[in-house]
Amino acid sequence: DDTIEQAPDGGAHHTWMVEPGDHFWSIAEQTRHLAPVDATLRDHWHTLIELNRDRLPDRNNPDLILPGMQLRLR
């Protein structure tokens, strides 16, 4: 689910807890409301991957996300 967590600087970060069957495209579809108005779904999908590359088990394989991972949405 899309949740909001408190950032160390006092701001809010939107995050997504990965569930079985999730993938970046499905997450992008469900969180498109967080993308800039002029962004396409593909742009948002790509942004989500880049925001989370450092959290991936294999930085070069964005198709590999695991249940329980917490991904940044912004």
mmCIF file with all atom_site columns, N, CA, C and O in Angstrom, residues 33-64:
data_model
loop_
_atom_site.group_PDB
_atom_site.id
_atom_site.type_symbol
_atom_site.label_atom_id
_atom_site.label_alt_id
_atom_site.label_comp_id
_atom_site.label_asym_id
_atom_site.label_entity_id
_atom_site.label_seq_id
_atom_site.pdbx_PDB_ins_code
_atom_site.Cartn_x
_atom_site.Cartn_y
_atom_site.Cartn_z
_atom_site.occupancy
_atom_site.B_iso_or_equiv
_atom_site.pdbx_formal_charge
_atom_site.auth_seq_id
_atom_site.auth_comp_id
_atom_site.auth_asym_id
_atom_site.auth_atom_id
_atom_site.pdbx_PDB_model_num
ATOM 1   N N  . HIS A 1 33 ? -0.935 9.175  -9.498  1.00 0.00 ? 33 HIS A N  1
ATOM 2   C CA . HIS A 1 33 ? -1.363 10.455 -8.934  1.00 0.00 ? 33 HIS A CA 1
ATOM 3   C C  . HIS A 1 33 ? -0.209 11.202 -8.263  1.00 0.00 ? 33 HIS A C  1
ATOM 4   O O  . HIS A 1 33 ? -0.302 12.402 -8.028  1.00 0.00 ? 33 HIS A O  1
ATOM 5   N N  . LEU A 1 34 ? 0.898  10.520 -7.998  1.00 0.00 ? 34 LEU A N  1
ATOM 6   C CA . LEU A 1 34 ? 2.062  11.159 -7.381  1.00 0.00 ? 34 LEU A CA 1
ATOM 7   C C  . LEU A 1 34 ? 3.043  11.712 -8.418  1.00 0.00 ? 34 LEU A C  1
ATOM 8   O O  . LEU A 1 34 ? 3.992  12.396 -8.062  1.00 0.00 ? 34 LEU A O  1
ATOM 9   N N  . ALA A 1 35 ? 2.805  11.407 -9.685  1.00 0.00 ? 35 ALA A N  1
ATOM 10  C CA . ALA A 1 35 ? 3.701  11.860 -10.753 1.00 0.00 ? 35 ALA A CA 1
ATOM 11  C C  . ALA A 1 35 ? 3.352  13.290 -11.155 1.00 0.00 ? 35 ALA A C  1
ATOM 12  O O  . ALA A 1 35 ? 2.217  13.730 -10.971 1.00 0.00 ? 35 ALA A O  1
ATOM 13  N N  . PRO A 1 36 ? 4.318  14.024 -11.702 1.00 0.00 ? 36 PRO A N  1
ATOM 14  C CA . PRO A 1 36 ? 4.001  15.357 -12.236 1.00 0.00 ? 36 PRO A CA 1
ATOM 15  C C  . PRO A 1 36 ? 2.894  15.250 -13.281 1.00 0.00 ? 36 PRO A C  1
ATOM 16  O O  . PRO A 1 36 ? 2.793  14.241 -13.986 1.00 0.00 ? 36 PRO A O  1
ATOM 17  N N  . VAL A 1 37 ? 2.086  16.269 -13.381 1.00 0.00 ? 37 VAL A N  1
ATOM 18  C CA . VAL A 1 37 ? 0.916  16.260 -14.262 1.00 0.00 ? 37 VAL A CA 1
ATOM 19  C C  . VAL A 1 37 ? 1.277  15.915 -15.701 1.00 0.00 ? 37 VAL A C  1
ATOM 20  O O  . VAL A 1 37 ? 0.546  15.180 -16.365 1.00 0.00 ? 37 VAL A O  1
ATOM 21  N N  . ASP A 1 38 ? 2.396  16.398 -16.194 1.00 0.00 ? 38 ASP A N  1
ATOM 22  C CA . ASP A 1 38 ? 2.765  16.183 -17.587 1.00 0.00 ? 38 ASP A CA 1
ATOM 23  C C  . ASP A 1 38 ? 3.539  14.878 -17.815 1.00 0.00 ? 38 ASP A C  1
ATOM 24  O O  . ASP A 1 38 ? 3.921  14.567 -18.937 1.00 0.00 ? 38 ASP A O  1
ATOM 25  N N  . ALA A 1 39 ? 3.758  14.094 -16.782 1.00 0.00 ? 39 ALA A N  1
ATOM 26  C CA . ALA A 1 39 ? 4.522  12.844 -16.916 1.00 0.00 ? 39 ALA A CA 1
ATOM 27  C C  . ALA A 1 39 ? 3.632  11.740 -17.483 1.00 0.00 ? 39 ALA A C  1
ATOM 28  O O  . ALA A 1 39 ? 2.468  11.606 -17.111 1.00 0.00 ? 39 ALA A O  1
ATOM 29  N N  . THR A 1 40 ? 4.196  10.955 -18.366 1.00 0.00 ? 40 THR A N  1
ATOM 30  C CA . THR A 1 40 ? 3.485  9.783  -18.870 1.00 0.00 ? 40 THR A CA 1
ATOM 31  C C  . THR A 1 40 ? 3.655  8.651  -17.857 1.00 0.00 ? 40 THR A C  1
ATOM 32  O O  . THR A 1 40 ? 4.498  8.720  -16.954 1.00 0.00 ? 40 THR A O  1
ATOM 33  N N  . LEU A 1 41 ? 2.870  7.599  -18.027 1.00 0.00 ? 41 LEU A N  1
ATOM 34  C CA . LEU A 1 41 ? 3.017  6.441  -17.147 1.00 0.00 ? 41 LEU A CA 1
ATOM 35  C C  . LEU A 1 41 ? 4.421  5.867  -17.276 1.00 0.00 ? 41 LEU A C  1
ATOM 36  O O  . LEU A 1 41 ? 5.045  5.492  -16.285 1.00 0.00 ? 41 LEU A O  1
ATOM 37  N N  . ARG A 1 42 ? 4.959  5.844  -18.488 1.00 0.00 ? 42 ARG A N  1
ATOM 38  C CA . ARG A 1 42 ? 6.321  5.339  -18.698 1.00 0.00 ? 42 ARG A CA 1
ATOM 39  C C  . ARG A 1 42 ? 7.343  6.205  -17.954 1.00 0.00 ? 42 ARG A C  1
ATOM 40  O O  . ARG A 1 42 ? 8.282  5.686  -17.350 1.00 0.00 ? 42 ARG A O  1
ATOM 41  N N  . ASP A 1 43 ? 7.161  7.521  -17.982 1.00 0.00 ? 43 ASP A N  1
ATOM 42  C CA . ASP A 1 43 ? 8.057  8.423  -17.245 1.00 0.00 ? 43 ASP A CA 1
ATOM 43  C C  . ASP A 1 43 ? 8.014  8.115  -15.749 1.00 0.00 ? 43 ASP A C  1
ATOM 44  O O  . ASP A 1 43 ? 9.051  8.049  -15.085 1.00 0.00 ? 43 ASP A O  1
ATOM 45  N N  . HIS A 1 44 ? 6.809  7.937  -15.226 1.00 0.00 ? 44 HIS A N  1
ATOM 46  C CA . HIS A 1 44 ? 6.643  7.659  -13.797 1.00 0.00 ? 44 HIS A CA 1
ATOM 47  C C  . HIS A 1 44 ? 7.282  6.314  -13.440 1.00 0.00 ? 44 HIS A C  1
ATOM 48  O O  . HIS A 1 44 ? 7.969  6.193  -12.437 1.00 0.00 ? 44 HIS A O  1
ATOM 49  N N  . TRP A 1 45 ? 7.069  5.310  -14.282 1.00 0.00 ? 45 TRP A N  1
ATOM 50  C CA . TRP A 1 45 ? 7.663  3.980  -14.086 1.00 0.00 ? 45 TRP A CA 1
ATOM 51  C C  . TRP A 1 45 ? 9.186  4.095  -14.016 1.00 0.00 ? 45 TRP A C  1
ATOM 52  O O  . TRP A 1 45 ? 9.819  3.554  -13.109 1.00 0.00 ? 45 TRP A O  1
ATOM 53  N N  . HIS A 1 46 ? 9.760  4.808  -14.964 1.00 0.00 ? 46 HIS A N  1
ATOM 54  C CA . HIS A 1 46 ? 11.212 4.980  -15.007 1.00 0.00 ? 46 HIS A CA 1
ATOM 55  C C  . HIS A 1 46 ? 11.708 5.722  -13.763 1.00 0.00 ? 46 HIS A C  1
ATOM 56  O O  . HIS A 1 46 ? 12.729 5.355  -13.167 1.00 0.00 ? 46 HIS A O  1
ATOM 57  N N  . THR A 1 47 ? 10.994 6.757  -13.344 1.00 0.00 ? 47 THR A N  1
ATOM 58  C CA . THR A 1 47 ? 11.365 7.515  -12.148 1.00 0.00 ? 47 THR A CA 1
ATOM 59  C C  . THR A 1 47 ? 11.358 6.624  -10.914 1.00 0.00 ? 47 THR A C  1
ATOM 60  O O  . THR A 1 47 ? 12.277 6.685  -10.088 1.00 0.00 ? 47 THR A O  1
ATOM 61  N N  . LEU A 1 48 ? 10.331 5.774  -10.774 1.00 0.00 ? 48 LEU A N  1
ATOM 62  C CA . LEU A 1 48 ? 10.266 4.871  -9.623  1.00 0.00 ? 48 LEU A CA 1
ATOM 63  C C  . LEU A 1 48 ? 11.473 3.935  -9.582  1.00 0.00 ? 48 LEU A C  1
ATOM 64  O O  . LEU A 1 48 ? 12.045 3.700  -8.514  1.00 0.00 ? 48 LEU A O  1
ATOM 65  N N  . ILE A 1 49 ? 11.853 3.421  -10.733 1.00 0.00 ? 49 ILE A N  1
ATOM 66  C CA . ILE A 1 49 ? 13.024 2.539  -10.786 1.00 0.00 ? 49 ILE A CA 1
ATOM 67  C C  . ILE A 1 49 ? 14.266 3.289  -10.325 1.00 0.00 ? 49 ILE A C  1
ATOM 68  O O  . ILE A 1 49 ? 15.028 2.804  -9.480  1.00 0.00 ? 49 ILE A O  1
ATOM 69  N N  . GLU A 1 50 ? 14.471 4.485  -10.850 1.00 0.00 ? 50 GLU A N  1
ATOM 70  C CA . GLU A 1 50 ? 15.674 5.249  -10.493 1.00 0.00 ? 50 GLU A CA 1
ATOM 71  C C  . GLU A 1 50 ? 15.671 5.665  -9.030  1.00 0.00 ? 50 GLU A C  1
ATOM 72  O O  . GLU A 1 50 ? 16.721 5.666  -8.386  1.00 0.00 ? 50 GLU A O  1
ATOM 73  N N  . LEU A 1 51 ? 14.516 6.015  -8.491  1.00 0.00 ? 51 LEU A N  1
ATOM 74  C CA . LEU A 1 51 ? 14.430 6.378  -7.071  1.00 0.00 ? 51 LEU A CA 1
ATOM 75  C C  . LEU A 1 51 ? 14.824 5.219  -6.153  1.00 0.00 ? 51 LEU A C  1
ATOM 76  O O  . LEU A 1 51 ? 15.235 5.440  -5.020  1.00 0.00 ? 51 LEU A O  1
ATOM 77  N N  . ASN A 1 52 ? 14.679 4.000  -6.646  1.00 0.00 ? 52 ASN A N  1
ATOM 78  C CA . ASN A 1 52 ? 14.871 2.818  -5.803  1.00 0.00 ? 52 ASN A CA 1
ATOM 79  C C  . ASN A 1 52 ? 16.022 1.921  -6.223  1.00 0.00 ? 52 ASN A C  1
ATOM 80  O O  . ASN A 1 52 ? 16.227 0.868  -5.637  1.00 0.00 ? 52 ASN A O  1
ATOM 81  N N  . ARG A 1 53 ? 16.786 2.340  -7.204  1.00 0.00 ? 53 ARG A N  1
ATOM 82  C CA . ARG A 1 53 ? 17.875 1.490  -7.707  1.00 0.00 ? 53 ARG A CA 1
ATOM 83  C C  . ARG A 1 53 ? 18.809 1.038  -6.577  1.00 0.00 ? 53 ARG A C  1
ATOM 84  O O  . ARG A 1 53 ? 19.241 -0.101 -6.539  1.00 0.00 ? 53 ARG A O  1
ATOM 85  N N  . ASP A 1 54 ? 19.072 1.923  -5.608  1.00 0.00 ? 54 ASP A N  1
ATOM 86  C CA . ASP A 1 54 ? 19.975 1.563  -4.509  1.00 0.00 ? 54 ASP A CA 1
ATOM 87  C C  . ASP A 1 54 ? 19.352 0.568  -3.528  1.00 0.00 ? 54 ASP A C  1
ATOM 88  O O  . ASP A 1 54 ? 20.047 -0.001 -2.698  1.00 0.00 ? 54 ASP A O  1
ATOM 89  N N  . ARG A 1 55 ? 18.056 0.322  -3.624  1.00 0.00 ? 55 ARG A N  1
ATOM 90  C CA . ARG A 1 55 ? 17.373 -0.628 -2.745  1.00 0.00 ? 55 ARG A CA 1
ATOM 91  C C  . ARG A 1 55 ? 17.185 -2.000 -3.385  1.00 0.00 ? 55 ARG A C  1
ATOM 92  O O  . ARG A 1 55 ? 16.742 -2.934 -2.716  1.00 0.00 ? 55 ARG A O  1
ATOM 93  N N  . LEU A 1 56 ? 17.469 -2.111 -4.662  1.00 0.00 ? 56 LEU A N  1
ATOM 94  C CA . LEU A 1 56 ? 17.240 -3.365 -5.381  1.00 0.00 ? 56 LEU A CA 1
ATOM 95  C C  . LEU A 1 56 ? 18.283 -4.413 -5.015  1.00 0.00 ? 56 LEU A C  1
ATOM 96  O O  . LEU A 1 56 ? 19.460 -4.085 -4.867  1.00 0.00 ? 56 LEU A O  1
ATOM 97  N N  . PRO A 1 57 ? 17.878 -5.682 -4.918  1.00 0.00 ? 57 PRO A N  1
ATOM 98  C CA . PRO A 1 57 ? 18.845 -6.752 -4.657  1.00 0.00 ? 57 PRO A CA 1
ATOM 99  C C  . PRO A 1 57 ? 19.914 -6.824 -5.756  1.00 0.00 ? 57 PRO A C  1
ATOM 100 O O  . PRO A 1 57 ? 21.067 -7.122 -5.491  1.00 0.00 ? 57 PRO A O  1
ATOM 101 N N  . ASP A 1 58 ? 19.498 -6.536 -6.999  1.00 0.00 ? 58 ASP A N  1
ATOM 102 C CA . ASP A 1 58 ? 20.414 -6.466 -8.139  1.00 0.00 ? 58 ASP A CA 1
ATOM 103 C C  . ASP A 1 58 ? 20.135 -5.130 -8.828  1.00 0.00 ? 58 ASP A C  1
ATOM 104 O O  . ASP A 1 58 ? 19.111 -4.980 -9.492  1.00 0.00 ? 58 ASP A O  1
ATOM 105 N N  . ARG A 1 59 ? 21.029 -4.170 -8.647  1.00 0.00 ? 59 ARG A N  1
ATOM 106 C CA . ARG A 1 59 ? 20.816 -2.811 -9.182  1.00 0.00 ? 59 ARG A CA 1
ATOM 107 C C  . ARG A 1 59 ? 20.549 -2.789 -10.680 1.00 0.00 ? 59 ARG A C  1
ATOM 108 O O  . ARG A 1 59 ? 19.966 -1.851 -11.192 1.00 0.00 ? 59 ARG A O  1
ATOM 109 N N  . ASN A 1 60 ? 20.994 -3.808 -11.389 1.00 0.00 ? 60 ASN A N  1
ATOM 110 C CA . ASN A 1 60 ? 20.818 -3.857 -12.839 1.00 0.00 ? 60 ASN A CA 1
ATOM 111 C C  . ASN A 1 60 ? 19.574 -4.621 -13.257 1.00 0.00 ? 60 ASN A C  1
ATOM 112 O O  . ASN A 1 60 ? 19.354 -4.814 -14.448 1.00 0.00 ? 60 ASN A O  1
ATOM 113 N N  . ASN A 1 61 ? 18.770 -5.079 -12.293 1.00 0.00 ? 61 ASN A N  1
ATOM 114 C CA . ASN A 1 61 ? 17.576 -5.855 -12.619 1.00 0.00 ? 61 ASN A CA 1
ATOM 115 C C  . ASN A 1 61 ? 16.359 -5.299 -11.872 1.00 0.00 ? 61 ASN A C  1
ATOM 116 O O  . ASN A 1 61 ? 15.987 -5.809 -10.819 1.00 0.00 ? 61 ASN A O  1
ATOM 117 N N  . PRO A 1 62 ? 15.717 -4.265 -12.440 1.00 0.00 ? 62 PRO A N  1
ATOM 118 C CA . PRO A 1 62 ? 14.565 -3.686 -11.759 1.00 0.00 ? 62 PRO A CA 1
ATOM 119 C C  . PRO A 1 62 ? 13.345 -4.613 -11.744 1.00 0.00 ? 62 PRO A C  1
ATOM 120 O O  . PRO A 1 62 ? 12.361 -4.320 -11.074 1.00 0.00 ? 62 PRO A O  1
ATOM 121 N N  . ASP A 1 63 ? 13.405 -5.722 -12.461 1.00 0.00 ? 63 ASP A N  1
ATOM 122 C CA . ASP A 1 63 ? 12.311 -6.695 -12.416 1.00 0.00 ? 63 ASP A CA 1
ATOM 123 C C  . ASP A 1 63 ? 12.354 -7.519 -11.135 1.00 0.00 ? 63 ASP A C  1
ATOM 124 O O  . ASP A 1 63 ? 11.379 -8.198 -10.812 1.00 0.00 ? 63 ASP A O  1
ATOM 125 N N  . LEU A 1 64 ? 13.462 -7.455 -10.408 1.00 0.00 ? 64 LEU A N  1
ATOM 126 C CA . LEU A 1 64 ? 13.610 -8.235 -9.184  1.00 0.00 ? 64 LEU A CA 1
ATOM 127 C C  . LEU A 1 64 ? 13.327 -7.349 -7.973  1.00 0.00 ? 64 LEU A C  1
ATOM 128 O O  . LEU A 1 64 ? 14.198 -6.644 -7.474  1.00 0.00 ? 64 LEU A O  1
#
